[in-house]
PDB file of N, CA and C in Angstrom:
ATOM      1  N   THR A   1     109.105  74.335  98.053  1.00 59.00           N
ATOM      2  CA  THR A   1     108.486  75.674  97.955  1.00 59.00           C
ATOM      3  C   THR A   1     109.467  76.643  97.295  1.00 59.00           C
ATOM      4  N   GLU A   2     110.724  76.533  97.643  1.00 65.00           N
ATOM      5  CA  GLU A   2     111.721  77.450  97.052  1.00 65.00           C
ATOM      6  C   GLU A   2     111.762  77.273  95.537  1.00 65.00           C
ATOM      7  N   ASP A   3     111.640  76.034  95.099  1.00 65.00           N
ATOM      8  CA  ASP A   3     111.661  75.777  93.648  1.00 65.00           C
ATOM      9  C   ASP A   3     110.553  76.555  92.958  1.00 65.00           C
ATOM     10  N   MET A   4     109.377  76.502  93.539  1.00 64.00           N
ATOM     11  CA  MET A   4     108.239  77.212  92.925  1.00 64.00           C
ATOM     12  C   MET A   4     108.515  78.714  92.874  1.00 64.00           C
ATOM     13  N   VAL A   5     108.971  79.258  93.982  1.00 62.00           N
ATOM     14  CA  VAL A   5     109.252  80.703  94.042  1.00 62.00           C
ATOM     15  C   VAL A   5     110.349  81.063  93.048  1.00 62.00           C
ATOM     16  N   GLY A   6     111.396  80.260  93.019  1.00 58.00           N
ATOM     17  CA  GLY A   6     112.506  80.542  92.102  1.00 58.00           C
ATOM     18  C   GLY A   6     112.028  80.490  90.662  1.00 58.00           C
ATOM     19  N   HIS A   7     111.203  79.511  90.347  1.00 60.00           N
ATOM     20  CA  HIS A   7     110.705  79.389  88.970  1.00 60.00           C
ATOM     21  C   HIS A   7     109.857  80.608  88.606  1.00 60.00           C
ATOM     22  N   LYS A   8     108.979  80.980  89.503  1.00 65.00           N
ATOM     23  CA  LYS A   8     108.113  82.151  89.233  1.00 65.00           C
ATOM     24  C   LYS A   8     108.967  83.406  89.112  1.00 65.00           C
ATOM     25  N   LEU A   9     109.896  83.563  90.037  1.00 64.00           N
ATOM     26  CA  LEU A   9     110.753  84.752  90.021  1.00 64.00           C
ATOM     27  C   LEU A   9     111.594  84.753  88.746  1.00 64.00           C
ATOM     28  N   GLY A  10     112.094  83.588  88.379  1.00 63.00           N
ATOM     29  CA  GLY A  10     112.911  83.488  87.163  1.00 63.00           C
ATOM     30  C   GLY A  10     112.105  83.906  85.944  1.00 63.00           C
ATOM     31  N   GLU A  11     110.880  83.419  85.849  1.00 65.00           N
ATOM     32  CA  GLU A  11     110.052  83.781  84.684  1.00 65.00           C
ATOM     33  C   GLU A  11     109.799  85.284  84.672  1.00 65.00           C
ATOM     34  N   PHE A  12     109.453  85.824  85.814  1.00 63.00           N
ATOM     35  CA  PHE A  12     109.174  87.263  85.903  1.00 63.00           C
ATOM     36  C   PHE A  12     110.424  88.067  85.549  1.00 63.00           C
ATOM     37  N   SER A  13     111.549  87.653  86.131  1.00 59.00           N
ATOM     38  CA  SER A  13     112.814  88.368  85.873  1.00 59.00           C
ATOM     39  C   SER A  13     113.186  88.224  84.396  1.00 59.00           C
ATOM     40  N   ASN A  14     112.989  87.032  83.861  1.00 58.00           N
ATOM     41  CA  ASN A  14     113.339  86.782  82.462  1.00 58.00           C
ATOM     42  C   ASN A  14     112.551  87.733  81.566  1.00 58.00           C
ATOM     43  N   SER A  15     111.266  87.873  81.831  1.00 58.00           N
ATOM     44  CA  SER A  15     110.419  88.746  80.995  1.00 58.00           C
ATOM     45  C   SER A  15     110.921  90.184  81.081  1.00 58.00           C
ATOM     46  N   ARG A  16     111.233  90.630  82.283  1.00 57.00           N
ATOM     47  CA  ARG A  16     111.682  92.018  82.468  1.00 57.00           C
ATOM     48  C   ARG A  16     113.098  92.208  81.926  1.00 57.00           C
ATOM     49  N   THR A  17     113.956  91.256  82.214  1.00 54.00           N
ATOM     50  CA  THR A  17     115.351  91.386  81.769  1.00 54.00           C
ATOM     51  C   THR A  17     115.434  91.247  80.255  1.00 54.00           C
ATOM     52  N   PHE A  18     114.581  90.427  79.703  1.00 54.00           N
ATOM     53  CA  PHE A  18     114.625  90.208  78.248  1.00 54.00           C
ATOM     54  C   PHE A  18     114.498  91.540  77.505  1.00 54.00           C
ATOM     55  N   ARG A  19     113.690  92.426  78.035  1.00 55.00           N
ATOM     56  CA  ARG A  19     113.484  93.729  77.365  1.00 55.00           C
ATOM     57  C   ARG A  19     114.693  94.646  77.579  1.00 55.00           C
ATOM     58  N   GLY A  20     115.226  94.629  78.792  1.00 53.00           N
ATOM     59  CA  GLY A  20     116.344  95.543  79.090  1.00 53.00           C
ATOM     60  C   GLY A  20     117.694  94.926  78.761  1.00 53.00           C
ATOM     61  N   HIS A  21     117.886  93.666  79.119  1.00 52.00           N
ATOM     62  CA  HIS A  21     119.206  93.046  78.896  1.00 52.00           C
ATOM     63  C   HIS A  21     119.036  91.715  78.169  1.00 52.00           C
ATOM     64  N   THR A  22     119.105  91.761  76.872  1.00 53.00           N
ATOM     65  CA  THR A  22     118.963  90.514  76.103  1.00 53.00           C
ATOM     66  C   THR A  22     120.153  89.599  76.373  1.00 53.00           C
ATOM     67  N   ASN A  23     121.311  90.189  76.575  1.00 54.00           N
ATOM     68  CA  ASN A  23     122.511  89.377  76.828  1.00 54.00           C
ATOM     69  C   ASN A  23     122.381  88.627  78.151  1.00 54.00           C
ATOM     70  N   LYS A  24     121.746  89.249  79.112  1.00 54.00           N
ATOM     71  CA  LYS A  24     121.615  88.610  80.433  1.00 54.00           C
ATOM     72  C   LYS A  24     120.631  87.441  80.355  1.00 54.00           C
ATOM     73  N   LYS A  25     119.864  87.362  79.285  1.00 54.00           N
ATOM     74  CA  LYS A  25     118.877  86.287  79.159  1.00 54.00           C
ATOM     75  C   LYS A  25     119.565  84.927  79.375  1.00 54.00           C
ATOM     76  N   GLU A  26     120.737  84.767  78.824  1.00 57.00           N
ATOM     77  CA  GLU A  26     121.445  83.485  78.968  1.00 57.00           C
ATOM     78  C   GLU A  26     121.650  83.152  80.449  1.00 57.00           C
ATOM     79  N   GLY A  27     122.073  84.139  81.220  1.00 55.00           N
ATOM     80  CA  GLY A  27     122.304  83.890  82.644  1.00 55.00           C
ATOM     81  C   GLY A  27     121.012  83.534  83.358  1.00 55.00           C
ATOM     82  N   ILE A  28     119.942  84.232  83.010  1.00 54.00           N
ATOM     83  CA  ILE A  28     118.659  83.964  83.685  1.00 54.00           C
ATOM     84  C   ILE A  28     118.155  82.566  83.304  1.00 54.00           C
ATOM     85  N   THR A  29     118.226  82.241  82.023  1.00 57.00           N
ATOM     86  CA  THR A  29     117.729  80.933  81.574  1.00 57.00           C
ATOM     87  C   THR A  29     118.543  79.813  82.222  1.00 57.00           C
ATOM     88  N   SER A  30     119.815  80.068  82.430  1.00 52.00           N
ATOM     89  CA  SER A  30     120.675  79.036  83.033  1.00 52.00           C
ATOM     90  C   SER A  30     120.132  78.647  84.405  1.00 52.00           C
ATOM     91  N   LYS A  31     119.582  79.626  85.113  1.00 52.00           N
ATOM     92  CA  LYS A  31     119.027  79.347  86.447  1.00 52.00           C
ATOM     93  C   LYS A  31     117.710  78.617  86.258  1.00 52.00           C
TER      94      LYS A  31
END
């Protein structure tokens, strides 16, 4: 279950962070 939540949260965070912090994208994708 945690995997599913983490994946969903990661995608959501990635979309939001991608707009504000393109550099942080690498860190988010790594997760």
